[in-house]
Coordinates of C-alpha atoms in Angstrom, one line a residue:
M11 CA -89.3 -76.1 162.2
N12 CA -87.0 -78.9 160.1
A13 CA -83.4 -76.9 160.9
I14 CA -83.8 -75.7 164.7
F15 CA -84.9 -79.2 164.9
F16 CA -81.6 -80.9 163.6
A17 CA -79.2 -77.8 164.3
I18 CA -79.9 -78.9 167.8
V19 CA -79.4 -82.0 168.4
V20 CA -76.4 -81.7 166.3
I21 CA -74.7 -79.1 168.4
A22 CA -75.8 -80.6 171.5
F23 CA -74.4 -84.1 169.3
A24 CA -71.3 -82.5 168.5
V25 CA -70.4 -80.7 172.3
T26 CA -71.2 -83.2 173.3
G27 CA -68.6 -85.7 172.0
W28 CA -66.2 -82.7 172.3
R29 CA -66.6 -83.3 175.8
E30 CA -66.6 -87.0 175.6
I31 CA -63.2 -87.1 174.3
R32 CA -61.5 -84.8 176.3
W33 CA -63.5 -86.8 179.4
I34 CA -61.3 -88.3 181.7
P35 CA -63.3 -91.4 184.1
P36 CA -62.8 -90.4 187.4
A37 CA -61.1 -93.0 190.0
P38 CA -64.0 -95.3 191.0
V39 CA -64.9 -94.9 194.9
A40 CA -66.1 -98.0 196.8
G41 CA -69.8 -97.9 196.9
G42 CA -69.4 -94.0 195.1
T43 CA -72.4 -94.1 192.6
E44 CA -71.0 -94.8 189.0
I45 CA -70.5 -91.4 187.0
L46 CA -71.5 -91.6 183.4
S47 CA -69.8 -90.2 180.5
P48 CA -70.2 -86.9 178.6
M49 CA -72.0 -89.4 176.4
A50 CA -74.4 -91.9 178.0
M51 CA -75.1 -89.2 179.6
L52 CA -77.1 -87.7 176.7
A53 CA -77.7 -91.3 176.1
K54 CA -80.4 -91.0 179.5
G55 CA -80.6 -87.7 178.8
M56 CA -83.1 -88.3 175.4
I57 CA -84.4 -92.1 177.1
D58 CA -85.4 -90.2 180.2
Q59 CA -87.3 -86.4 178.5
A60 CA -88.8 -88.7 175.3
S61 CA -91.2 -90.6 178.2
A62 CA -91.7 -88.0 180.5
S63 CA -92.8 -86.2 177.1
V64 CA -94.9 -89.1 176.9
T65 CA -96.3 -88.4 181.1
L66 CA -96.7 -84.8 180.2
A67 CA -99.0 -85.9 177.2
I68 CA -101.1 -87.9 179.2
G69 CA -101.9 -85.7 181.8
L70 CA -102.4 -82.9 180.4
I71 CA -105.9 -84.1 179.5
G72 CA -108.0 -83.3 181.8
V73 CA -107.3 -79.7 181.3
M74 CA -107.9 -80.0 177.5
A75 CA -111.0 -81.8 177.7
L76 CA -112.1 -78.8 180.4
F77 CA -111.3 -75.9 178.7
L78 CA -112.2 -77.6 175.1
G79 CA -115.3 -78.3 176.7
L80 CA -115.8 -74.4 177.8
M81 CA -115.4 -73.1 175.0
K82 CA -117.6 -75.2 173.1
V83 CA -120.7 -74.6 175.8
A84 CA -119.3 -70.3 174.2
E85 CA -119.9 -71.2 170.5
A86 CA -122.4 -72.9 170.3
G87 CA -124.3 -70.5 172.6
G88 CA -123.2 -68.0 169.7
L89 CA -120.3 -66.2 171.4
L90 CA -118.7 -66.5 168.2
V91 CA -121.3 -63.7 166.4
I92 CA -121.7 -61.2 169.2
I93 CA -117.5 -60.7 169.3
A94 CA -117.9 -60.8 165.3
R95 CA -121.0 -58.1 165.1
T96 CA -119.5 -56.2 168.6
I97 CA -116.2 -55.8 165.9
R98 CA -117.5 -55.2 162.9
P99 CA -117.9 -51.3 163.1
L100 CA -114.3 -51.7 164.0
M101 CA -113.2 -52.9 160.5
T102 CA -115.1 -50.7 158.0
R103 CA -112.8 -48.1 158.7
L104 CA -109.2 -50.8 159.9
F105 CA -109.8 -51.7 155.8
P106 CA -110.9 -49.3 154.1
D107 CA -109.5 -51.0 151.0
V108 CA -112.4 -54.2 151.3
P109 CA -115.8 -53.2 151.0
P110 CA -118.0 -53.9 154.4
D111 CA -120.3 -56.4 152.6
H112 CA -117.8 -58.7 150.6
P113 CA -116.8 -62.1 152.2
A114 CA -113.3 -60.9 152.8
M115 CA -114.6 -58.9 155.6
G116 CA -116.7 -61.2 156.8
A117 CA -114.1 -63.9 157.6
M118 CA -111.0 -61.5 158.6
I119 CA -114.2 -60.9 161.3
L120 CA -114.8 -64.4 162.5
N121 CA -111.1 -65.3 162.2
F122 CA -110.2 -62.0 164.5
S123 CA -113.5 -64.0 166.6
A124 CA -111.9 -67.3 167.0
N125 CA -108.5 -65.8 168.3
V126 CA -110.0 -63.8 170.7
L127 CA -111.7 -66.4 172.3
G128 CA -109.2 -68.7 171.7
L129 CA -110.9 -71.2 170.1
G130 CA -107.3 -71.7 166.9
N131 CA -108.9 -75.2 165.4
A132 CA -111.8 -72.0 164.3
A133 CA -109.3 -68.6 163.4
T134 CA -107.1 -71.2 160.9
P135 CA -109.6 -72.2 159.2
F136 CA -112.0 -69.0 159.0
G137 CA -107.9 -67.1 158.4
I138 CA -107.5 -68.7 154.7
R139 CA -110.6 -68.2 153.6
A140 CA -110.2 -64.5 154.0
M141 CA -107.0 -64.3 152.0
Q142 CA -109.1 -66.1 149.1
E143 CA -111.4 -63.4 149.6
L144 CA -108.5 -60.4 149.7
D145 CA -107.0 -62.2 146.4
R146 CA -110.3 -61.9 144.5
I147 CA -110.8 -58.5 145.1
N148 CA -105.8 -57.7 144.8
P149 CA -105.6 -55.2 141.5
H150 CA -101.7 -57.2 141.7
P151 CA -101.4 -60.8 141.3
G152 CA -98.9 -62.6 143.3
T153 CA -98.5 -59.4 145.8
A154 CA -99.3 -59.1 149.0
S155 CA -102.4 -56.0 149.3
N156 CA -101.8 -53.6 152.0
A157 CA -105.4 -54.8 153.4
M158 CA -103.7 -58.1 153.4
V159 CA -100.8 -57.4 154.5
L160 CA -101.7 -55.3 158.2
F161 CA -104.5 -58.6 157.7
L162 CA -101.8 -60.9 158.6
A163 CA -99.6 -58.8 161.3
I164 CA -102.9 -58.5 162.9
N165 CA -102.5 -62.3 163.2
T166 CA -99.2 -62.5 164.0
S167 CA -99.3 -60.4 167.1
S168 CA -101.8 -62.8 168.8
I169 CA -105.2 -61.3 169.8
T170 CA -106.0 -64.5 172.4
L171 CA -107.3 -63.2 175.1
L172 CA -107.3 -65.9 177.1
P173 CA -105.1 -68.2 176.2
T174 CA -106.1 -71.6 177.2
G175 CA -103.9 -73.3 175.9
V176 CA -100.9 -72.3 177.4
I177 CA -102.7 -72.3 180.9
A178 CA -104.0 -76.7 181.0
L179 CA -100.0 -76.1 180.3
R180 CA -99.1 -74.6 183.5
A181 CA -102.3 -76.3 185.6
A182 CA -100.6 -79.6 184.3
A183 CA -96.8 -78.1 185.2
G184 CA -98.4 -78.3 189.1
S185 CA -98.7 -74.5 189.2
V186 CA -100.6 -73.2 191.9
D187 CA -101.7 -70.6 189.7
P188 CA -102.1 -70.9 186.0
A189 CA -104.7 -68.2 185.3
A190 CA -101.8 -65.9 186.7
I191 CA -100.7 -65.2 183.2
V192 CA -104.1 -64.0 182.0
P193 CA -103.1 -60.6 183.4
T194 CA -99.9 -60.3 181.7
T195 CA -101.1 -62.2 177.8
L196 CA -103.9 -59.3 177.8
F197 CA -100.9 -56.9 178.7
A198 CA -98.7 -57.9 176.1
T199 CA -101.7 -58.9 173.5
I200 CA -102.5 -55.7 174.0
C201 CA -99.7 -54.1 173.7
S202 CA -98.2 -55.9 170.3
T203 CA -102.0 -55.8 168.5
A204 CA -101.9 -52.0 168.8
V205 CA -98.0 -52.2 167.9
A206 CA -99.0 -54.9 164.2
I207 CA -101.3 -51.9 163.2
F208 CA -99.6 -49.0 163.7
A209 CA -96.1 -50.8 161.3
A210 CA -98.0 -51.7 158.7
K211 CA -99.6 -49.1 158.2
L212 CA -96.1 -47.3 158.6
Y213 CA -94.4 -49.3 156.3
Q214 CA -96.5 -50.0 153.4
R215 CA -95.9 -46.3 153.1
F216 CA -92.4 -47.1 152.2
S217 CA -92.9 -50.8 150.3
A218 CA -94.8 -49.1 146.8
L219 CA -97.4 -51.5 145.3
P220 CA -97.1 -52.2 141.7
A221 CA -97.1 -49.4 138.9
T222 CA -100.3 -51.7 137.4
A223 CA -103.6 -51.8 138.9
D224 CA -104.7 -53.7 136.1
M225 CA -107.5 -56.7 137.5
A226 CA -108.0 -58.4 134.0
G227 CA -106.4 -62.3 133.3
H228 CA -107.1 -62.3 137.2
T229 CA -108.5 -65.8 137.8
P230 CA -109.5 -65.8 141.6
I231 CA -107.8 -69.1 143.6
T232 CA -109.6 -70.4 145.5
R233 CA -107.8 -74.1 146.7
D234 CA -108.3 -75.6 150.2
A235 CA -106.8 -75.5 152.7
P236 CA -103.5 -76.2 153.3
S237 CA -102.4 -78.3 156.2
A238 CA -100.5 -77.3 158.9
G239 CA -96.5 -78.7 158.2
D240 CA -95.6 -75.7 161.7
S241 CA -98.6 -75.0 163.6
D242 CA -99.5 -74.7 167.6
P243 CA -100.0 -78.6 168.8
A244 CA -103.6 -76.9 170.1
Q245 CA -104.2 -75.5 166.6
D246 CA -106.4 -77.9 164.2
P247 CA -106.6 -75.9 160.2
V248 CA -108.2 -78.1 158.5
A249 CA -111.2 -78.4 161.2
E250 CA -114.3 -77.6 160.3
L251 CA -115.7 -73.9 160.4
P252 CA -118.4 -73.5 163.9
A253 CA -121.6 -73.3 162.4
V254 CA -121.4 -69.7 161.7
S255 CA -121.1 -67.2 158.2
A256 CA -120.5 -63.9 157.3
S257 CA -123.9 -63.3 156.8
D258 CA -124.8 -64.1 160.8
I259 CA -122.3 -60.7 161.5
A260 CA -123.8 -58.8 158.6
A261 CA -126.0 -56.8 161.1
A262 CA -123.4 -54.3 163.6
Y263 CA -122.9 -53.7 166.3
P264 CA -124.2 -49.9 166.8
T265 CA -120.3 -48.0 166.9
W266 CA -120.8 -47.0 170.7
V267 CA -120.6 -50.7 171.3
S268 CA -117.7 -51.2 169.7
V269 CA -116.2 -48.6 170.9
V270 CA -117.6 -49.0 174.6
V271 CA -116.3 -53.1 174.7
L272 CA -112.4 -51.7 173.5
G273 CA -112.7 -49.6 175.9
S274 CA -113.4 -51.5 178.6
I275 CA -110.5 -53.7 178.3
V276 CA -108.5 -50.7 177.0
A277 CA -109.0 -50.0 180.5
L278 CA -108.3 -53.8 182.0
V279 CA -105.3 -53.3 181.5
P280 CA -104.7 -50.8 184.7
V281 CA -106.4 -53.4 186.3
T282 CA -104.7 -56.2 185.9
I283 CA -101.1 -53.9 187.2
L284 CA -102.5 -52.7 190.4
W285 CA -104.9 -56.0 190.9
G286 CA -103.7 -59.0 188.8
R287 CA -101.7 -61.0 191.4
A288 CA -105.4 -60.4 193.7
I289 CA -107.8 -61.1 190.1
S290 CA -105.8 -64.2 189.1
P291 CA -107.0 -67.5 191.1
W292 CA -110.5 -65.8 190.7
I293 CA -109.7 -66.3 186.3
I294 CA -110.9 -69.6 186.3
P295 CA -113.5 -70.7 188.2
G296 CA -115.4 -67.5 187.3
L297 CA -114.3 -68.4 183.6
M298 CA -116.2 -71.4 184.0
V299 CA -119.3 -70.3 185.9
A300 CA -119.9 -67.4 183.0
L301 CA -119.6 -69.5 180.0
L302 CA -122.3 -71.8 182.1
A303 CA -124.1 -68.9 182.2
F304 CA -124.2 -67.8 179.0
G305 CA -124.7 -70.0 177.4
W306 CA -127.6 -71.9 179.9
A307 CA -129.8 -68.6 179.4
R308 CA -128.9 -68.6 175.6
R309 CA -131.1 -72.6 175.5
V310 CA -127.9 -74.4 175.3
P311 CA -127.5 -77.9 176.4
V312 CA -124.6 -76.9 178.1
Y313 CA -123.7 -80.4 179.8
E314 CA -123.9 -81.8 176.5
A315 CA -122.2 -79.2 174.5
F316 CA -119.1 -78.6 177.2
V317 CA -119.1 -82.9 177.1
E318 CA -118.7 -82.8 173.0
G319 CA -115.9 -80.1 173.2
A320 CA -114.2 -82.6 176.6
K321 CA -113.9 -84.9 173.1
D322 CA -111.7 -82.3 172.0
G323 CA -109.0 -82.5 174.5
F324 CA -108.3 -86.4 174.6
N325 CA -107.9 -85.4 171.1
V326 CA -105.3 -82.4 171.1
A327 CA -103.4 -83.8 173.9
I328 CA -102.9 -87.5 171.9
R329 CA -102.1 -85.0 169.0
I330 CA -99.3 -83.4 170.6
I331 CA -97.5 -86.2 172.1
P332 CA -95.6 -87.0 168.7
Y333 CA -93.7 -82.7 168.9
L334 CA -93.8 -82.9 173.0
I335 CA -91.4 -86.0 171.6
A336 CA -89.3 -84.1 168.8
I337 CA -88.5 -80.6 170.6
L338 CA -87.9 -81.7 174.2
V339 CA -85.2 -84.5 173.4
A340 CA -84.1 -82.0 172.1
I341 CA -84.2 -79.7 174.0
A342 CA -83.0 -82.5 177.2
M343 CA -79.6 -83.2 174.7
L344 CA -78.9 -79.3 174.9
R345 CA -78.9 -79.8 178.8
A346 CA -76.7 -82.8 179.0
S347 CA -74.2 -81.7 176.7
G348 CA -73.3 -78.7 178.7
T349 CA -74.5 -76.5 175.8
L350 CA -77.9 -74.9 177.8
E351 CA -75.3 -74.4 180.2
M352 CA -72.6 -72.6 178.9
F353 CA -74.9 -70.6 177.1
V354 CA -76.5 -69.3 180.2
R355 CA -73.1 -68.3 181.5
A356 CA -72.7 -66.2 177.9
V357 CA -76.0 -64.8 177.8
G358 CA -77.7 -64.2 180.8
P359 CA -76.1 -61.5 182.6
F360 CA -76.7 -59.5 179.6
T361 CA -80.4 -60.2 178.9
G362 CA -81.3 -60.8 182.6
A363 CA -80.0 -57.2 183.6
V364 CA -83.2 -56.0 180.9
G365 CA -85.5 -58.2 182.9
L366 CA -84.6 -61.4 179.9
P367 CA -83.7 -64.6 182.1
A368 CA -80.9 -66.9 180.0
E369 CA -84.1 -69.4 180.8
A370 CA -86.7 -67.7 178.5
L371 CA -85.0 -66.1 176.0
P372 CA -85.1 -69.2 174.2
M373 CA -88.6 -68.9 173.7
A374 CA -88.1 -65.3 172.3
L375 CA -86.5 -66.1 169.3
L376 CA -88.0 -69.7 169.3
R377 CA -91.3 -68.3 169.5
P378 CA -91.7 -66.5 165.3
L379 CA -90.7 -69.5 164.3
S380 CA -91.7 -72.4 165.5
G381 CA -95.0 -72.8 167.1
S382 CA -94.7 -76.2 168.0
G383 CA -90.9 -76.1 168.9
A384 CA -92.6 -73.1 171.1
Y385 CA -95.3 -75.4 172.9
G386 CA -92.8 -77.6 174.1
L387 CA -89.8 -75.1 175.2
L388 CA -92.5 -73.7 176.8
A389 CA -93.5 -77.0 179.1
S390 CA -89.4 -77.9 178.7
V391 CA -89.6 -74.8 180.6
I392 CA -92.3 -74.7 183.2
N393 CA -91.1 -78.4 184.1
D394 CA -88.2 -78.2 184.8
P395 CA -87.7 -78.0 188.7
N396 CA -85.0 -75.5 188.1
V397 CA -87.6 -73.2 187.5
G398 CA -91.1 -73.8 187.4
P399 CA -94.6 -73.0 186.4
D400 CA -94.8 -70.2 188.7
S401 CA -91.1 -68.7 189.1
Y402 CA -90.5 -65.2 187.5
A403 CA -88.9 -67.6 184.6
G404 CA -91.6 -69.8 184.1
I405 CA -94.0 -67.0 184.4
L406 CA -92.7 -65.2 181.8
V407 CA -92.2 -67.9 179.2
S408 CA -95.5 -68.5 179.1
T409 CA -96.6 -64.9 178.2
L410 CA -94.3 -65.6 175.8
Q411 CA -96.5 -67.3 174.7
G412 CA -99.9 -67.0 175.2
S413 CA -99.6 -63.5 173.3
T414 CA -97.5 -63.7 170.9
E415 CA -97.3 -66.4 167.2
T416 CA -95.6 -68.0 165.0
T417 CA -94.9 -64.9 162.0
F418 CA -93.5 -67.4 159.9
Y419 CA -95.9 -69.5 160.3
V420 CA -98.7 -67.2 159.7
L421 CA -96.9 -65.1 156.5
A422 CA -95.9 -69.1 155.2
V423 CA -99.3 -70.8 155.4
Y424 CA -102.1 -67.3 154.3
F425 CA -99.8 -66.3 151.2
G426 CA -99.3 -70.3 150.2
A427 CA -103.2 -70.4 150.0
V428 CA -103.6 -67.9 147.2
Q429 CA -99.1 -67.9 146.2
I430 CA -98.2 -65.0 147.2
R431 CA -94.6 -64.6 146.4
R432 CA -94.2 -60.5 146.6
V433 CA -95.0 -60.7 151.1
R434 CA -93.5 -56.2 150.9
H435 CA -93.8 -55.4 154.0
A436 CA -95.8 -58.0 156.6
L437 CA -92.8 -60.0 157.7
A438 CA -90.9 -56.2 158.8
A439 CA -94.3 -55.9 160.4
G440 CA -94.3 -58.8 161.9
L441 CA -91.3 -59.4 163.9
T442 CA -92.0 -55.2 164.7
A443 CA -94.9 -57.0 167.0
D444 CA -93.0 -59.4 168.2
L445 CA -90.3 -57.4 169.6
A446 CA -93.7 -55.1 171.0
G447 CA -94.2 -57.6 172.3
I448 CA -91.5 -59.9 173.9
A449 CA -90.9 -55.9 175.0
A450 CA -94.4 -55.7 176.7
A451 CA -94.0 -59.2 178.4
V452 CA -91.2 -58.5 180.0
G453 CA -92.1 -55.3 181.2
I454 CA -95.9 -56.3 182.4
C455 CA -94.2 -59.5 184.6
L456 CA -91.3 -57.3 185.8
A457 CA -94.3 -55.3 187.5
L458 CA -95.8 -57.7 188.7
Y459 CA -94.2 -60.6 189.6
G460 CA -91.1 -59.3 190.2
T461 CA -88.0 -61.7 189.3
R462 CA -89.0 -64.1 192.2

């Protein structure tokens, strides 16, 4: 992200400088508004956007508190364990090289379960723990095993089915239907995850492991979770793990339960395509009622649990202020300099022809590189009065944010935790899943919302 941020600022400054040199001040008009020079407009845009970034973050506090409070009720009621037990039979088939009772299997299951619920703060520590446990059974220290690559590919494809952070940001931007992206995200994330699994299994045939498979001298690596240098701002990789362990999911549900649940999720795809617009207004009220009812049925003190989770909403909103200021000011510089307008004019006709408007193209390019950068870019697009959260471009960038993951960040953090130097086909599988997610997001947004 360092290079991206610096490049945006330098390009915007260079373009503005060139325009400033060539700028000829217009003749003053009596009673008219003073026309600022290009460099003066750049400075004004930076200051205005810095102030607007803080206002945006403050507006997020209430919505973030609402969703994090509901997620806390679900977590306290054991929903994470229920999901984990449901997907365990499927996991044993996806990862035949990992013993079913090995701690790595439990950590991976909990990581995926946390992602499904949108609990990013729990997903990353579980993921790091899973990588450490997978490294203990890796016969080739320093080289990613097939299980490691598949685990990373599924993570980078983003299996989040409830993008609470994106919904909150859309609500803060004034969307009349913040949850409109749930159907589109569901479709896109299913497609990207399926492609991730297929790509990882296919590419491993062309990415040979070292010739020797000697475990001698392989010392297990047990490090603390690294801090997030470039994570999604709504995530805290060093947060405490939920009060659940691998032993909690040892008793998996029967295979037929997993098949029924998976089939039900897949069956939601045609439902969202046919009745997505009618369903989306029900999602937020229905979600609150369902999660509180679940917690009540599980004898959870729903009010206390909700308040405890809502406290984190304030912390999350405050924590993202530096991220928002950095990326939104950089994007404002691109706009004020005229660089973004030139980019839109040059590329827009080509990407727009396939349903990817020029306003959404930067998100498609930046999402695999930087979670915080993409989050800030999303905020910039949906808060742009010329775009808005409920336009086609606003819904598309929201879907891209909710249905894909920061591929390079995930690879750097997870592989860095166990000092993997040879990633083999992990990057190729992750980027393939990203492309599939982008294509699926464009397709489903076109089907449900056209190009309004």
